[in-house]
Tab-separated table of C-alpha atoms in Angstrom:
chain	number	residue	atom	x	y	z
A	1	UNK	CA	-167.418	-24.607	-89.244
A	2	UNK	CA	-170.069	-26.121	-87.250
A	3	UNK	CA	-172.997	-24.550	-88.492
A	4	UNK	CA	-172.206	-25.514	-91.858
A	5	UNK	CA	-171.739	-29.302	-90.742
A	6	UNK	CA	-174.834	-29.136	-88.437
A	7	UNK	CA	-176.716	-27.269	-91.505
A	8	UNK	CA	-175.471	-29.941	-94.709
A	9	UNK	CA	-176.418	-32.901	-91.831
A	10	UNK	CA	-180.122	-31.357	-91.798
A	11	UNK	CA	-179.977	-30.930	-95.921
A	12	UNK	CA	-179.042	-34.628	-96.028
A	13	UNK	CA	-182.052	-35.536	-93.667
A	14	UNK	CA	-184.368	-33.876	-95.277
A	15	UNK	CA	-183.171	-34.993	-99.033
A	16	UNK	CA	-183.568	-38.811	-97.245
A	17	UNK	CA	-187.143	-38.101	-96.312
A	18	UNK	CA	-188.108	-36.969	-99.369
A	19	UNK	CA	-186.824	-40.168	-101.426
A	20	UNK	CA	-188.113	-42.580	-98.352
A	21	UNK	CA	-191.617	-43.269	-99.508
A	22	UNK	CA	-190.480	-44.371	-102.918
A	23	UNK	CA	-188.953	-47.545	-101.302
A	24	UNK	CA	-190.056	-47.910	-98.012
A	25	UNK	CA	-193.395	-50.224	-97.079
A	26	UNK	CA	-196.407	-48.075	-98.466
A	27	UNK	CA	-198.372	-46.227	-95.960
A	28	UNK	CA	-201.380	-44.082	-96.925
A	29	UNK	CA	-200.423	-41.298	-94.535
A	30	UNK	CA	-196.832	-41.013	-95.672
A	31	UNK	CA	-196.026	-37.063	-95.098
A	32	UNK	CA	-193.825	-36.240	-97.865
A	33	UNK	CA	-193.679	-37.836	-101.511
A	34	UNK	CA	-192.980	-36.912	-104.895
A	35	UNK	CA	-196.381	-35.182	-106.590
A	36	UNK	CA	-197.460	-37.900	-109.244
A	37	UNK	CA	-196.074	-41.155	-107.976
A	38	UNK	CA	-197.366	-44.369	-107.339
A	39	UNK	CA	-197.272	-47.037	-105.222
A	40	UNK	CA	-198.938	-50.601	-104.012
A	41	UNK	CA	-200.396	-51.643	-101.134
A	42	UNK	CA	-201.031	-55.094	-100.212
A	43	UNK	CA	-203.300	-57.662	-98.479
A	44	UNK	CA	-203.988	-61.102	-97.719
A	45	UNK	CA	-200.543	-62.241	-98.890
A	46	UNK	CA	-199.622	-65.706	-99.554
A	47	UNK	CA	-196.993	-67.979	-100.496
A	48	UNK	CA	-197.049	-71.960	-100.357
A	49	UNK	CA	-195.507	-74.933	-102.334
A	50	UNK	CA	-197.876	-76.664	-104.858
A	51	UNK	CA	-196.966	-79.991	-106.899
A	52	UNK	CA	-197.319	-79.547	-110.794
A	53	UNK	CA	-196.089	-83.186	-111.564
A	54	UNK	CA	-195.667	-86.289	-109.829
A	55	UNK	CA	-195.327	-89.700	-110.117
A	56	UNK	CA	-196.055	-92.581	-107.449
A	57	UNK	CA	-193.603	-95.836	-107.431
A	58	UNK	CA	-193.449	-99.020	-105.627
A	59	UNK	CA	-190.165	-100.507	-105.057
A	60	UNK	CA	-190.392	-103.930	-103.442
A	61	UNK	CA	-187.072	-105.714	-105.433
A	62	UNK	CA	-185.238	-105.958	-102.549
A	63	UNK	CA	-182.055	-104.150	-104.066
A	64	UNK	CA	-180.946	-100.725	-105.289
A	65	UNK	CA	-182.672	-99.826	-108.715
A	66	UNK	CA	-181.803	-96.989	-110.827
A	67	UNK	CA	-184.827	-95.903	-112.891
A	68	UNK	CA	-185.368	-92.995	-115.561
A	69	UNK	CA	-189.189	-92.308	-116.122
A	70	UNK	CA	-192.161	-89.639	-116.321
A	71	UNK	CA	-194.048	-87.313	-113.932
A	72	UNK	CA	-197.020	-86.479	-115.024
A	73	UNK	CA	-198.891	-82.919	-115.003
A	74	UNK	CA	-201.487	-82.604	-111.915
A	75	UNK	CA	-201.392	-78.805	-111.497
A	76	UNK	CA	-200.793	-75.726	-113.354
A	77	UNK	CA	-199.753	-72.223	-111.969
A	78	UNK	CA	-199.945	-69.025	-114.102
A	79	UNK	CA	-198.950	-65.883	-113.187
A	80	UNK	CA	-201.394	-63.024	-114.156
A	81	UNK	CA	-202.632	-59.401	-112.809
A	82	UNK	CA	-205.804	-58.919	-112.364
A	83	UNK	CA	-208.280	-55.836	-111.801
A	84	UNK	CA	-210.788	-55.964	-109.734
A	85	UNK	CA	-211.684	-52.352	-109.434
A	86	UNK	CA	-210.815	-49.764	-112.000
A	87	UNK	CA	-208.238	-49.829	-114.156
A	88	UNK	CA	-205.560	-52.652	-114.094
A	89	UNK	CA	-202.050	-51.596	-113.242
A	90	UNK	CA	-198.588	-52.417	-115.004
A	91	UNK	CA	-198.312	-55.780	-114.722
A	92	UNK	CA	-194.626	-55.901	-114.722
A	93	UNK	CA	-194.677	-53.093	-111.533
A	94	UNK	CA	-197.537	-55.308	-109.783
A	95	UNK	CA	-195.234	-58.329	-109.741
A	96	UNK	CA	-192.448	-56.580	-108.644
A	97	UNK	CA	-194.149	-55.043	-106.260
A	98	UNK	CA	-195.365	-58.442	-104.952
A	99	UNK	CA	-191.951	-59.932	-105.657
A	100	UNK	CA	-190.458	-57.506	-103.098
A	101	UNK	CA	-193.343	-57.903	-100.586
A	102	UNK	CA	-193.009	-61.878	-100.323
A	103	UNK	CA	-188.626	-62.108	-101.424
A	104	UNK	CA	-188.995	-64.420	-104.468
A	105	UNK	CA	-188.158	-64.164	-107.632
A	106	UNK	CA	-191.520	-64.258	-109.498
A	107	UNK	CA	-192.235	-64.989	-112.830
A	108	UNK	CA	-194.136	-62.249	-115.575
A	109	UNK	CA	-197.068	-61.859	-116.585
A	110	UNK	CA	-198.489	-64.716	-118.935
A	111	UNK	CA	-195.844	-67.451	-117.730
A	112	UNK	CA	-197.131	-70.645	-117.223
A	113	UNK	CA	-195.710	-73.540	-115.104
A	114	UNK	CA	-194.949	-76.885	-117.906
A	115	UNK	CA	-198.195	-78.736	-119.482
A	116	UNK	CA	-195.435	-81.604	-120.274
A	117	UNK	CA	-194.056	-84.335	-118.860
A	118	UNK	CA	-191.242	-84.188	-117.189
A	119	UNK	CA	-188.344	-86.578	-116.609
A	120	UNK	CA	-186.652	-87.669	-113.629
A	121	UNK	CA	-183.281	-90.078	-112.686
A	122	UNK	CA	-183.636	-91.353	-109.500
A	123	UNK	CA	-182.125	-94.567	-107.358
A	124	UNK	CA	-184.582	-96.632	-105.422
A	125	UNK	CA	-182.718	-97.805	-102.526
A	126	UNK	CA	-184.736	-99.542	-100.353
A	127	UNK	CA	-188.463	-100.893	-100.376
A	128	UNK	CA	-191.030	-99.079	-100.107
A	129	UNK	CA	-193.618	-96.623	-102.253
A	130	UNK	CA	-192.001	-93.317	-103.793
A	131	UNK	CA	-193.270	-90.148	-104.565
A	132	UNK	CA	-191.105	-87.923	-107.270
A	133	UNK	CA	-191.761	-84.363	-107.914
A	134	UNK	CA	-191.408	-81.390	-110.208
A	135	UNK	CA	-193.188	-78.404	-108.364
A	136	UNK	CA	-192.528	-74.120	-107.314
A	137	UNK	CA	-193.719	-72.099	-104.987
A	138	UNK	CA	-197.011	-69.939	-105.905
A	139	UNK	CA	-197.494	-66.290	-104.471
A	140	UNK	CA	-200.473	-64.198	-104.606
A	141	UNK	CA	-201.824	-60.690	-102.853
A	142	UNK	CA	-204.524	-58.323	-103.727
A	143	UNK	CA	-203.528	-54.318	-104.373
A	144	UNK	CA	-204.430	-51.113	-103.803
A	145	UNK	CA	-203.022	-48.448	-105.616
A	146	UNK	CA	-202.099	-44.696	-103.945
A	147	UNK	CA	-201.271	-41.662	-106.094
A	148	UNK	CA	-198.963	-38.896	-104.090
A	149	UNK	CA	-201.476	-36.160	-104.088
A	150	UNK	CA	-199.514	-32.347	-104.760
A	151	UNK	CA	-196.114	-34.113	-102.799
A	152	UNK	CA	-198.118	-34.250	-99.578
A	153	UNK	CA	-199.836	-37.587	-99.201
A	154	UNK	CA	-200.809	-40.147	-100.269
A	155	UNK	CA	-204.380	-40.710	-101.965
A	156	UNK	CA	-205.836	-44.118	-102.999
A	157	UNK	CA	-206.612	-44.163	-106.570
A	158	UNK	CA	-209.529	-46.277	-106.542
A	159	UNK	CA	-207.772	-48.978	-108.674
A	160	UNK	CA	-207.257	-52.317	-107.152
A	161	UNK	CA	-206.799	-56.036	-107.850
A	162	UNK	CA	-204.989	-59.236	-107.449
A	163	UNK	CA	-201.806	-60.587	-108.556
A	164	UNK	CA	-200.419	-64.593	-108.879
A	165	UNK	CA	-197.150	-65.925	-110.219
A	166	UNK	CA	-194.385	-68.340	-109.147
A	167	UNK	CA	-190.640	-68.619	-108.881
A	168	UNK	CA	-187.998	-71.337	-110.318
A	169	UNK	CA	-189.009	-74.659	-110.406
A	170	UNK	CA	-187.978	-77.302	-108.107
A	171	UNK	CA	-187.823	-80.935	-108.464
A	172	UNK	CA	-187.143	-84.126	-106.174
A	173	UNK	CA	-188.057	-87.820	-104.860
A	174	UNK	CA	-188.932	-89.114	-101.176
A	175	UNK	CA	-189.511	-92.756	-99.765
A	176	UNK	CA	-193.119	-92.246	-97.806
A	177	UNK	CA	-191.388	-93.934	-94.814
A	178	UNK	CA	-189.150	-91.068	-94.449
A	179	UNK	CA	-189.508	-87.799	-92.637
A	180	UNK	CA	-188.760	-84.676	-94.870
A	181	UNK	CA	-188.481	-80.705	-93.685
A	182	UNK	CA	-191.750	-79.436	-92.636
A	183	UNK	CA	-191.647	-76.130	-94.961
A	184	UNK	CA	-190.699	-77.872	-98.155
A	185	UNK	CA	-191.889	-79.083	-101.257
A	186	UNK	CA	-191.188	-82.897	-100.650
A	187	UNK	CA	-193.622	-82.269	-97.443
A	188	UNK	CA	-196.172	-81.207	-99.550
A	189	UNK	CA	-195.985	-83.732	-102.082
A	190	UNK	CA	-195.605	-86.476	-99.522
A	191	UNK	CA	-199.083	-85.673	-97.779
A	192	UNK	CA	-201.268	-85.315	-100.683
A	193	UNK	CA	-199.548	-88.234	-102.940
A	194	UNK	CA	-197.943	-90.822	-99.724
């Protein structure tokens, strides 16, 4: 009885090793892997806010003003694979690939942040110059592609290049005056527009 425990444990490790480099963080010296498959590497990884519209306001009525009007477009982001050696990769497995490596949800190939205007109801509650905002968050990373070489390591395949896109889109307002969360989008917005 214990040998056959002790013996379907070691099948069970061994089955897990085997699938690991499939999902686990890519490493070019992986052992074991699956003869044929693929897989991404990445460097120089980066994710920050940028501002696509805005609009700047001066409020000096004295009371509380409720206002509808229209930010403008100052930036665009697009996401797009690129090669810059050999052949380009999926684009749909380059972005997820990325998408994994940085936790956002990224956008596909050939999607564009909006060339419009956009439109924005905010209150104005005390006096002072505002800034509102449509923006996202932008990621980017450059590739390298390994092929698993006869299910015993990992080879590079001489194919690399860079991927950008960018998640959901995020909108808001701030008073300059006020202090706003260091690792957002309104801090952003407030030092390049405030």
């Amino acid at each position: 009885m214990r040998k056959l425990i002790a013996l379907s444990l070691a099948g069970a490790a061994v089955s897990l090793a085997m699938a690991t480099p499939a999902v686990a963080a890519p490493m070019a010296n992986d052992p074991m892997c699956n003869p044929g498959a693929t897989k991404l590497t990445w460097t120089s990884v980066s994710k920050s806010w940028v501002v696509t519209h805005r609009k700047v306001l001066e409020n000096y009525t004295g009371g509380v003003v409720t206002k509808t009007f229209s930010t403008k477009k100052v930036n665009e982001v697009t996401a797009s694979v690129t090669a810059t050696a050999g052949t380009k990769v999926s684009g749909k497995v380059a972005i997820a690939s990325l998408e994994a490596n940085v936790g956002l949800e990224l956008k596909a190939e050939g999607k564009r942040t909006s060339t419009k205007e956009e439109t924005v109801k905010y209150e104005l509650s005390k006096k002072g110059t505002y800034v509102f905002f449509h923006g996202t968050k932008k990621a980017s990373g450059y590739y390298t592609q390994y092929r698993c070489d006869r299910g015993t390591k990992w080879v590079k395949t001489e194919r690399y290049g860079k991927v950008k896109s960018w998640t959901s889109d995020v909108e808001g307002g701030l008073r300059c005056g006020d202090s706003v969360p260091k690792a957002s989008l309104a801090a952003t917005a407030k030092k390049k527009y405030c």
